[in-house]
PDB file of C-alpha atoms in Angstrom:
ATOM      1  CA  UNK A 257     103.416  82.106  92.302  1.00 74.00           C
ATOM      2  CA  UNK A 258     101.379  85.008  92.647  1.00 82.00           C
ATOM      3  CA  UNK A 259     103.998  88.409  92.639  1.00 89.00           C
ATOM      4  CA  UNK A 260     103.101  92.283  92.190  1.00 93.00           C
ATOM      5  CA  UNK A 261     105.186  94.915  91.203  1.00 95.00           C
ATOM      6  CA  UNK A 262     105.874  98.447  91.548  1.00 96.00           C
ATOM      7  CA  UNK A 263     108.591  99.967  90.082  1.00 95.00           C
ATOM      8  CA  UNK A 264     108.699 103.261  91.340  1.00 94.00           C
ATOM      9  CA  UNK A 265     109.258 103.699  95.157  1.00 93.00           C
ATOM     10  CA  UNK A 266     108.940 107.414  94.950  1.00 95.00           C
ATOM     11  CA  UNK A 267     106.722 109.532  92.882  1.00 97.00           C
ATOM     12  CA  UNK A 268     106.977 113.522  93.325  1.00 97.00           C
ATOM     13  CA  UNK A 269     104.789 115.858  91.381  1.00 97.00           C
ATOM     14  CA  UNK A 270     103.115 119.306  91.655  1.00 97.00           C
ATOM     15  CA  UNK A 271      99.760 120.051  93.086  1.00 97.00           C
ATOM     16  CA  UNK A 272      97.225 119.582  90.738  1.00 97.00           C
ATOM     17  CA  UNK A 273      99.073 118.031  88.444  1.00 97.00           C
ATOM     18  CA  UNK A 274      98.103 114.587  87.009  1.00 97.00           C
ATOM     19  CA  UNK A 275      99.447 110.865  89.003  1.00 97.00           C
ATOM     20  CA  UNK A 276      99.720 107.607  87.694  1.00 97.00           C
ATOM     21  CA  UNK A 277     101.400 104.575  90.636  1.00 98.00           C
ATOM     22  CA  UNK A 278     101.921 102.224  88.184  1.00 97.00           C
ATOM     23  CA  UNK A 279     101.138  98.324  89.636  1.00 97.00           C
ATOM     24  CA  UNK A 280     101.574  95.294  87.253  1.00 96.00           C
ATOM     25  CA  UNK A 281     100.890  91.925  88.678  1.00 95.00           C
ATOM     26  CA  UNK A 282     101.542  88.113  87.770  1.00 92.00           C
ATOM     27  CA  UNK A 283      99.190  85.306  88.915  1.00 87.00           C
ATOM     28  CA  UNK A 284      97.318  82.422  86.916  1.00 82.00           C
ATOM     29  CA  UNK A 285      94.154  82.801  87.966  1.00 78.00           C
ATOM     30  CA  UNK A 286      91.795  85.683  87.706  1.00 80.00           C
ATOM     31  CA  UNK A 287      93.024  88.322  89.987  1.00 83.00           C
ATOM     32  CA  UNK A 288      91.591  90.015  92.816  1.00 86.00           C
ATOM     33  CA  UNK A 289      93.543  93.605  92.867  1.00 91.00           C
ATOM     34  CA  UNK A 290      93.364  96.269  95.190  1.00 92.00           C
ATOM     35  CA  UNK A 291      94.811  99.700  95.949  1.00 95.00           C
ATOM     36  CA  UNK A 292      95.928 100.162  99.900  1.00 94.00           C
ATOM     37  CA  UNK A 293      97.150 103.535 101.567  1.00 95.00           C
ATOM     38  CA  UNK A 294      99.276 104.510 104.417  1.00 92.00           C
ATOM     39  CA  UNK A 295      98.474 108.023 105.231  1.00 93.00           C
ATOM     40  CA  UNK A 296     101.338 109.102 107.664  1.00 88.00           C
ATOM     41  CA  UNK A 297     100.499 108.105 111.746  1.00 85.00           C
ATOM     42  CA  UNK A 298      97.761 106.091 109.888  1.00 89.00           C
ATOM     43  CA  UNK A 299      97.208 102.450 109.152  1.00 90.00           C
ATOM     44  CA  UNK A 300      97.019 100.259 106.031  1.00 91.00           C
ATOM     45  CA  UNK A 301      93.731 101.277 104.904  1.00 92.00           C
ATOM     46  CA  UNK A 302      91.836 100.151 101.742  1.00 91.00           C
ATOM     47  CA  UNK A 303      91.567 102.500  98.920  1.00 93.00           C
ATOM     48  CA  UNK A 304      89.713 101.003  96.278  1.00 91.00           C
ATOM     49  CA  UNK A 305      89.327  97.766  94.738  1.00 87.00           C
ATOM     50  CA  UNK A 306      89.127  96.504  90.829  1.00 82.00           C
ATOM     51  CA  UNK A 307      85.963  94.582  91.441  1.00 76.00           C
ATOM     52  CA  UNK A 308      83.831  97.466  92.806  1.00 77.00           C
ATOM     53  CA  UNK A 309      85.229  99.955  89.584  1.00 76.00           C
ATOM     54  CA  UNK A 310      85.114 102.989  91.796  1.00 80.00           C
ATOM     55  CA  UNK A 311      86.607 106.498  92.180  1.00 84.00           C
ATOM     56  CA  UNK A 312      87.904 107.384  95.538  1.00 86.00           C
ATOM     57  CA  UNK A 313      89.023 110.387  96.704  1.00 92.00           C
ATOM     58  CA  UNK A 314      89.593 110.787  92.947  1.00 92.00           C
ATOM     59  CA  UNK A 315      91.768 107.839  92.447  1.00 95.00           C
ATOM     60  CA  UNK A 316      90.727 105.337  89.643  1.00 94.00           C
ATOM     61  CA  UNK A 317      92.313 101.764  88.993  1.00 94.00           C
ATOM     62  CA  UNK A 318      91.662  99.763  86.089  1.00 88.00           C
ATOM     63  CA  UNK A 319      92.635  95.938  85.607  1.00 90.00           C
ATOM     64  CA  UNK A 320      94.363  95.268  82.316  1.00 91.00           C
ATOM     65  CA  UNK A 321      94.388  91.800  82.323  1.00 90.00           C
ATOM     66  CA  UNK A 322      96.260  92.022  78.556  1.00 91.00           C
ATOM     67  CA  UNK A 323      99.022  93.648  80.077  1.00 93.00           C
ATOM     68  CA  UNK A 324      98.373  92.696  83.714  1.00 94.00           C
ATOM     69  CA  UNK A 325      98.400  96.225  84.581  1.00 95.00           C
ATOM     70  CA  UNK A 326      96.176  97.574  87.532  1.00 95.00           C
ATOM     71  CA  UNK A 327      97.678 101.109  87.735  1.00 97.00           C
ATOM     72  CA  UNK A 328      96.191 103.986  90.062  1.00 96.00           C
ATOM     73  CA  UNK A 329      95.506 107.331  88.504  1.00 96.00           C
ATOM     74  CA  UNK A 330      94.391 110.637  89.620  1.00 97.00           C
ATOM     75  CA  UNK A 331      93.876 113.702  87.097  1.00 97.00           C
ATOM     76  CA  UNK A 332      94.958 116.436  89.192  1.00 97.00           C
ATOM     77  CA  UNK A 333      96.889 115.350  92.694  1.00 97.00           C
ATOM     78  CA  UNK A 334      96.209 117.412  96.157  1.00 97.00           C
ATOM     79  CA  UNK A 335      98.804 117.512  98.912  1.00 97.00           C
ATOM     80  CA  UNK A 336      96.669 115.434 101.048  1.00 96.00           C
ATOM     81  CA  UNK A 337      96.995 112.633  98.976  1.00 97.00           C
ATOM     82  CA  UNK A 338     100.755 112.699 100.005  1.00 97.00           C
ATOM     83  CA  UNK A 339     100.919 108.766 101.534  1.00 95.00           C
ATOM     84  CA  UNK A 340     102.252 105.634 100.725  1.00 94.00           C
ATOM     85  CA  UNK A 341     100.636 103.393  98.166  1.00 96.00           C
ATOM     86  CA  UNK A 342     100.467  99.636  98.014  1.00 95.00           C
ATOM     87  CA  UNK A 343      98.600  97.907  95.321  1.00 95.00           C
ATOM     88  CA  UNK A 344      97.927  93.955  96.725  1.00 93.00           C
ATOM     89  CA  UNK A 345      96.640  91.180  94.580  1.00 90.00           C
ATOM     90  CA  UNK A 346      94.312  89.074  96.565  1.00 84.00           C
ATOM     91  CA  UNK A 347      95.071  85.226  96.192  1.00 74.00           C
ATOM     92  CA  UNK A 348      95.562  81.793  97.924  1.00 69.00           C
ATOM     93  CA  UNK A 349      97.821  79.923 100.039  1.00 65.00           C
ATOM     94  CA  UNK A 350      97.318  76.641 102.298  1.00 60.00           C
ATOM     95  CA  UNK A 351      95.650  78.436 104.645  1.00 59.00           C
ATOM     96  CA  UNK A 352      92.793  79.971 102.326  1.00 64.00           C
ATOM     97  CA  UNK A 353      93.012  83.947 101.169  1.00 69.00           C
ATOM     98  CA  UNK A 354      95.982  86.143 101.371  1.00 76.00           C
ATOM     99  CA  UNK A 355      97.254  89.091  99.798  1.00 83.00           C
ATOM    100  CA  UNK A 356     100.536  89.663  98.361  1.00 87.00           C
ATOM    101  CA  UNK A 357     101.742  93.040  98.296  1.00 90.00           C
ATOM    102  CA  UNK A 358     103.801  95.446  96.368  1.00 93.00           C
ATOM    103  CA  UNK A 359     106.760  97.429  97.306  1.00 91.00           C
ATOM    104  CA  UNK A 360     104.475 100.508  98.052  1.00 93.00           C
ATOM    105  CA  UNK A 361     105.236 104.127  96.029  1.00 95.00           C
ATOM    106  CA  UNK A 362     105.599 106.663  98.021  1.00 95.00           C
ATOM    107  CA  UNK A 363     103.203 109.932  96.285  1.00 97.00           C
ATOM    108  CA  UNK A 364     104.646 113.316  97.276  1.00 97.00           C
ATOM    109  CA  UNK A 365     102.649 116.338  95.893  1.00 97.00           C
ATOM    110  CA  UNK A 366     104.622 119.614  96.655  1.00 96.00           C
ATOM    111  CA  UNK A 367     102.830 122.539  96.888  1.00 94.00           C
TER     112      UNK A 367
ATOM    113  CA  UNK B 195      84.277  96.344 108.811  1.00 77.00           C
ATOM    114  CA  UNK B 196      86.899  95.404 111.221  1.00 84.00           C
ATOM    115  CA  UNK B 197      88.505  96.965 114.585  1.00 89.00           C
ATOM    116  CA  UNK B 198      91.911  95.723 115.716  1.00 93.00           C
ATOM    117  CA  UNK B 199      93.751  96.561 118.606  1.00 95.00           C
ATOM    118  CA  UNK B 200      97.332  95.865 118.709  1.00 96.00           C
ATOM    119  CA  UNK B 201      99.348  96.517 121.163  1.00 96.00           C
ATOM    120  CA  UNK B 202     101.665  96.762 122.502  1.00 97.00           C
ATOM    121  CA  UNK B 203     102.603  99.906 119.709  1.00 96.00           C
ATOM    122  CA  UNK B 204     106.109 100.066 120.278  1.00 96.00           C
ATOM    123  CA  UNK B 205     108.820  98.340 122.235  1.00 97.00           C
ATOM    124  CA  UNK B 206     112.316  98.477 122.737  1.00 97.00           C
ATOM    125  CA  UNK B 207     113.804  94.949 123.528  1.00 97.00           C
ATOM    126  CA  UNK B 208     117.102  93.643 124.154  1.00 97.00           C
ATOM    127  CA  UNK B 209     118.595  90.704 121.805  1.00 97.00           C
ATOM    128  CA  UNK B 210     117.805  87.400 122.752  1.00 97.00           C
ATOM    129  CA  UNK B 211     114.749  88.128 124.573  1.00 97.00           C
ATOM    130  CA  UNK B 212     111.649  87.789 123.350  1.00 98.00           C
ATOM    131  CA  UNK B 213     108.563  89.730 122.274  1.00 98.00           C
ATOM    132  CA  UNK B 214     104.878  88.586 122.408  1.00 98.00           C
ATOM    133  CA  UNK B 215     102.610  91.235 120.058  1.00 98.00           C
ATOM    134  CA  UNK B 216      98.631  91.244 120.930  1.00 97.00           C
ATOM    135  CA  UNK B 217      95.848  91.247 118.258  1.00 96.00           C
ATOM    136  CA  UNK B 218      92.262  92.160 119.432  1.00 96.00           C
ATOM    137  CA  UNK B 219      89.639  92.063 116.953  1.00 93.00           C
ATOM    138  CA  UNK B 220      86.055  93.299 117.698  1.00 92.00           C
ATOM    139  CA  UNK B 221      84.485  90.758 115.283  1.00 87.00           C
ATOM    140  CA  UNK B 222      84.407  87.322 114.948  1.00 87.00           C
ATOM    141  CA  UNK B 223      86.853  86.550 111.766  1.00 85.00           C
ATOM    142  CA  UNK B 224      87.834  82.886 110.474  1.00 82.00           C
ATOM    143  CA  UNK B 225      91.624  84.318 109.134  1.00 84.00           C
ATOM    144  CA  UNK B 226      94.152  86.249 111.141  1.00 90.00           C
ATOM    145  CA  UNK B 227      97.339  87.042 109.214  1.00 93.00           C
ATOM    146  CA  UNK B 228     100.677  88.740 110.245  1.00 96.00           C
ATOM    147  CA  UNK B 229     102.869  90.807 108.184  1.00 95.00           C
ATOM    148  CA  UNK B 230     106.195  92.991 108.878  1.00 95.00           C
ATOM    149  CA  UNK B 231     107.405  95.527 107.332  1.00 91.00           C
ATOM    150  CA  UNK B 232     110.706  96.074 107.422  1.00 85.00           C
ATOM    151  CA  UNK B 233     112.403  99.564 107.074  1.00 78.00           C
ATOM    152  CA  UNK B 234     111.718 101.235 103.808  1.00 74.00           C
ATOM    153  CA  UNK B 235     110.232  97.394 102.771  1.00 78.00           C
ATOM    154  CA  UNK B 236     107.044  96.658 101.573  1.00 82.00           C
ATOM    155  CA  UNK B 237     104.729  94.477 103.565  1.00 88.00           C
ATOM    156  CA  UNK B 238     105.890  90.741 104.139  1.00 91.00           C
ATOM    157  CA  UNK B 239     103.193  87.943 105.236  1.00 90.00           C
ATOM    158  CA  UNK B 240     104.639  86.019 108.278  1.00 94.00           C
ATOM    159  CA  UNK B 241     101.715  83.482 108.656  1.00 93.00           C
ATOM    160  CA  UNK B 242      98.154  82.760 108.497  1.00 90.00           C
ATOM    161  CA  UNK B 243      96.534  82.092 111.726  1.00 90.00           C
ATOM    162  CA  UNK B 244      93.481  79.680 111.911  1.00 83.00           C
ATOM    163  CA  UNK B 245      91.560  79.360 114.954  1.00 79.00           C
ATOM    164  CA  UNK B 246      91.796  75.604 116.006  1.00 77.00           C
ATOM    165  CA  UNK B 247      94.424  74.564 113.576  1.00 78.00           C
ATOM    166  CA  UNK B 248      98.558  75.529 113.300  1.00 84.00           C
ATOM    167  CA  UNK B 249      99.338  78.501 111.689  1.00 90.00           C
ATOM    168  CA  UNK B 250     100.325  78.572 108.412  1.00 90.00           C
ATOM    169  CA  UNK B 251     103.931  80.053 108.181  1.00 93.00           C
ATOM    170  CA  UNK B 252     105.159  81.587 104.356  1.00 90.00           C
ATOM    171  CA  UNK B 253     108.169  80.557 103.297  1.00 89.00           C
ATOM    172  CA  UNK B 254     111.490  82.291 105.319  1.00 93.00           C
ATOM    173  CA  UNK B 255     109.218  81.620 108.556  1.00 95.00           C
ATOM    174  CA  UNK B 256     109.350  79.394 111.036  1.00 95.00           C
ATOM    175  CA  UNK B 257     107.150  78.757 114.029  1.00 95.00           C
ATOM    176  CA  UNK B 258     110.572  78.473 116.347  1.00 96.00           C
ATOM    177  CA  UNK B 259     110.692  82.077 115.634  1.00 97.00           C
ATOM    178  CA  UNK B 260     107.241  83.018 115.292  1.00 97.00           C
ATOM    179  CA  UNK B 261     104.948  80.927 117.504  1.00 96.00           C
ATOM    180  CA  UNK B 262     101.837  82.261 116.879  1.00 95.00           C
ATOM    181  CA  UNK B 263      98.274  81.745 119.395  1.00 93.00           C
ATOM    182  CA  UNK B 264      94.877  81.683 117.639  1.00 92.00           C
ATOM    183  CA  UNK B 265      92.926  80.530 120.987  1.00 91.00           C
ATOM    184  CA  UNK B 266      89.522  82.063 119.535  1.00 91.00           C
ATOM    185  CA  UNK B 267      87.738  84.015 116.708  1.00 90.00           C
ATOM    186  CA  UNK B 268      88.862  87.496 118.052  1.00 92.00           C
ATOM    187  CA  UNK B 269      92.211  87.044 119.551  1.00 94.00           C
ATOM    188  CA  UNK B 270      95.834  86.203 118.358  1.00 95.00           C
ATOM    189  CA  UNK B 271      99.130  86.807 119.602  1.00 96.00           C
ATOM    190  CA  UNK B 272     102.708  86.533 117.579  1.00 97.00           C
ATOM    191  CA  UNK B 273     106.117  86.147 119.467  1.00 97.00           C
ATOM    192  CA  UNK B 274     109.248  87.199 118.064  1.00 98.00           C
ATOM    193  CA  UNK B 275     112.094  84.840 119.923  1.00 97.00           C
ATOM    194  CA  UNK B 276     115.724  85.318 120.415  1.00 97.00           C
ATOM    195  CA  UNK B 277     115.441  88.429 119.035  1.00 97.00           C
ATOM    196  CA  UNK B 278     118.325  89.946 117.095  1.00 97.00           C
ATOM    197  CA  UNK B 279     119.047  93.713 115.642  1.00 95.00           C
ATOM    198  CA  UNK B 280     117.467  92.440 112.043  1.00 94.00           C
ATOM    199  CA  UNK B 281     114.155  91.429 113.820  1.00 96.00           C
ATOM    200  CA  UNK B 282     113.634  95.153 114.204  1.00 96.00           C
ATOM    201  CA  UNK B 283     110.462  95.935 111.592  1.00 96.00           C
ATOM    202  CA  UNK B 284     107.530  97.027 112.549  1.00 95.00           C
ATOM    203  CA  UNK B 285     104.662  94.109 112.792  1.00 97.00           C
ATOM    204  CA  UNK B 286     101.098  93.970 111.893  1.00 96.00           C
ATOM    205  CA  UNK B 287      98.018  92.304 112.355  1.00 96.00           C
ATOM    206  CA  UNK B 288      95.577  91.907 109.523  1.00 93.00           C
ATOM    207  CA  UNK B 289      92.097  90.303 108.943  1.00 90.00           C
ATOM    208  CA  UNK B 290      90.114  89.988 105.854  1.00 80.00           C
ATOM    209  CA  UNK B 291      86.755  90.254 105.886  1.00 71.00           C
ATOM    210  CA  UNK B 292      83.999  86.858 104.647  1.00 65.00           C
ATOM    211  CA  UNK B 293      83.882  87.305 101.041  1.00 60.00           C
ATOM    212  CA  UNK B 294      85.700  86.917  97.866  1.00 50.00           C
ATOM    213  CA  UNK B 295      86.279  90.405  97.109  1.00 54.00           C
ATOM    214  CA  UNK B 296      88.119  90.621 100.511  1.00 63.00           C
ATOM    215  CA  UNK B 297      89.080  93.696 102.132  1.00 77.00           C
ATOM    216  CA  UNK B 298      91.888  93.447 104.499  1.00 86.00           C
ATOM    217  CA  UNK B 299      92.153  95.764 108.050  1.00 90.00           C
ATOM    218  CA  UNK B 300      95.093  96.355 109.830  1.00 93.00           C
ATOM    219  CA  UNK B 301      95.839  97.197 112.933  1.00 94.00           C
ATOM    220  CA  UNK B 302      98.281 100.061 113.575  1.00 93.00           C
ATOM    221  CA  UNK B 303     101.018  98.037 113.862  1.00 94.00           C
ATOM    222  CA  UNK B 304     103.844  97.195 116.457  1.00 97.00           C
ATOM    223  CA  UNK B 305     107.244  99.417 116.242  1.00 96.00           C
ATOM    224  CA  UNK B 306     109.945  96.669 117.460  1.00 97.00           C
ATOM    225  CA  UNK B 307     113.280  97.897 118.119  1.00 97.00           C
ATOM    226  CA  UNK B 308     116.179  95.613 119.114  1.00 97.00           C
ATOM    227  CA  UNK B 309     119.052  96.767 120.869  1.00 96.00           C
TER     228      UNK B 309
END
């Protein structure tokens, strides 16, 4: 069974000071991970993926498949990054793909 | 990419009526999925919906509850029956786009309140 984690459901730091949501992930197969974000009055929206090894908005996520880790960083946080975070691991059921989310960390950046 | 509509956005329903939630998407996609999210939960998938085939309910679901339409490539609609106070959660419709590296849209989700 294919289960992600997130073990923090809040995460409050200072503007401009460094973030790391940490995501770790279990599935048998070779994972399809990505980061999603709820920005508030907004919908689920995709913020990066593993596969495409981007930076957006400043956020980074790399897969650690040794310690099945796909954590989201950001050196120094803004207040507009104040949202809720999901990381998903893409996967399959009966009916073909699905995604299996996290908890979701909620990222509060006080001015 | 991927536009969805669902409506309706919010709705305040008495217990053991029943609510039928509206997915419009303005591209033809092959998997329709429903999620809710429960207060302070994380996202839960419901079921998968297939045009021209059953849905594909997760485990905790059942289509009693949760008879879910897939009449073509755009359109879906989920009911929530006999409702009761826990069926309160807010509900959304997601699609994934045709490739392996997947990206998911959502619509903005139905607020469901039952009194």
């Amino acid at each position: 069974a294919q289960r992600v984690t997130q073990p923090e459901k809040l995460l409050s730091v200072f503007k401009g000071a460094p973030v790391e949501l940490k995501c770790n992930y279990s599935y048998s197969g070779s994972p399809e991970l990505f980061w999603y974000v709820q920005y508030s009055r907004q919908r689920l929206q995709l913020l990066l993926r593993h596969i495409s090894r981007e930076s957006i908005k400043g956020f980074t996520a790399d897969l650690n498949k040794g310690e099945t880790s796909f954590h989201l960083k950001k050196p120094f946080a803004q207040e507009e990054d104040s949202a809720m975070y999901y990381c998903a691991l893409g996967g399959y059921n009966n009916a073909g793909n699905m995604l299996t989310f996290g908890g979701g960390t909620r990222l509060m950046v006080k001015p | 990419s991927a536009v969805i509509s669902q409506k309706p956005s919010r709705d305040i329903c008495q217990r053991g009526t029943s609510l039928t939630i509206q997915c419009q998407v303005d591209s033809q996609v092959t998997m329709m999925f429903w999620y809710r999210q429960q207060p302070g939960q994380s996202l839960t998938l419901i079921a998968t919906a297939n045009q021209g085939s059953e849905a594909t309910y997760e485990s905790g679901f059942v289509i009693d509850k949760f008879p879910i339409s897939r009449p073509n490539l755009t359109f879906s609609t989920l009911t929530v029956s006999n409702l009761s106070p826990e069926d309160s959660s807010i509900y959304l419709c997601s699609v994934v786009t045709p490739s392996r590296s997947a990206e998911a849209f959502f619509g903005q989700g139905t607020r469901l309140t039952v009194v």
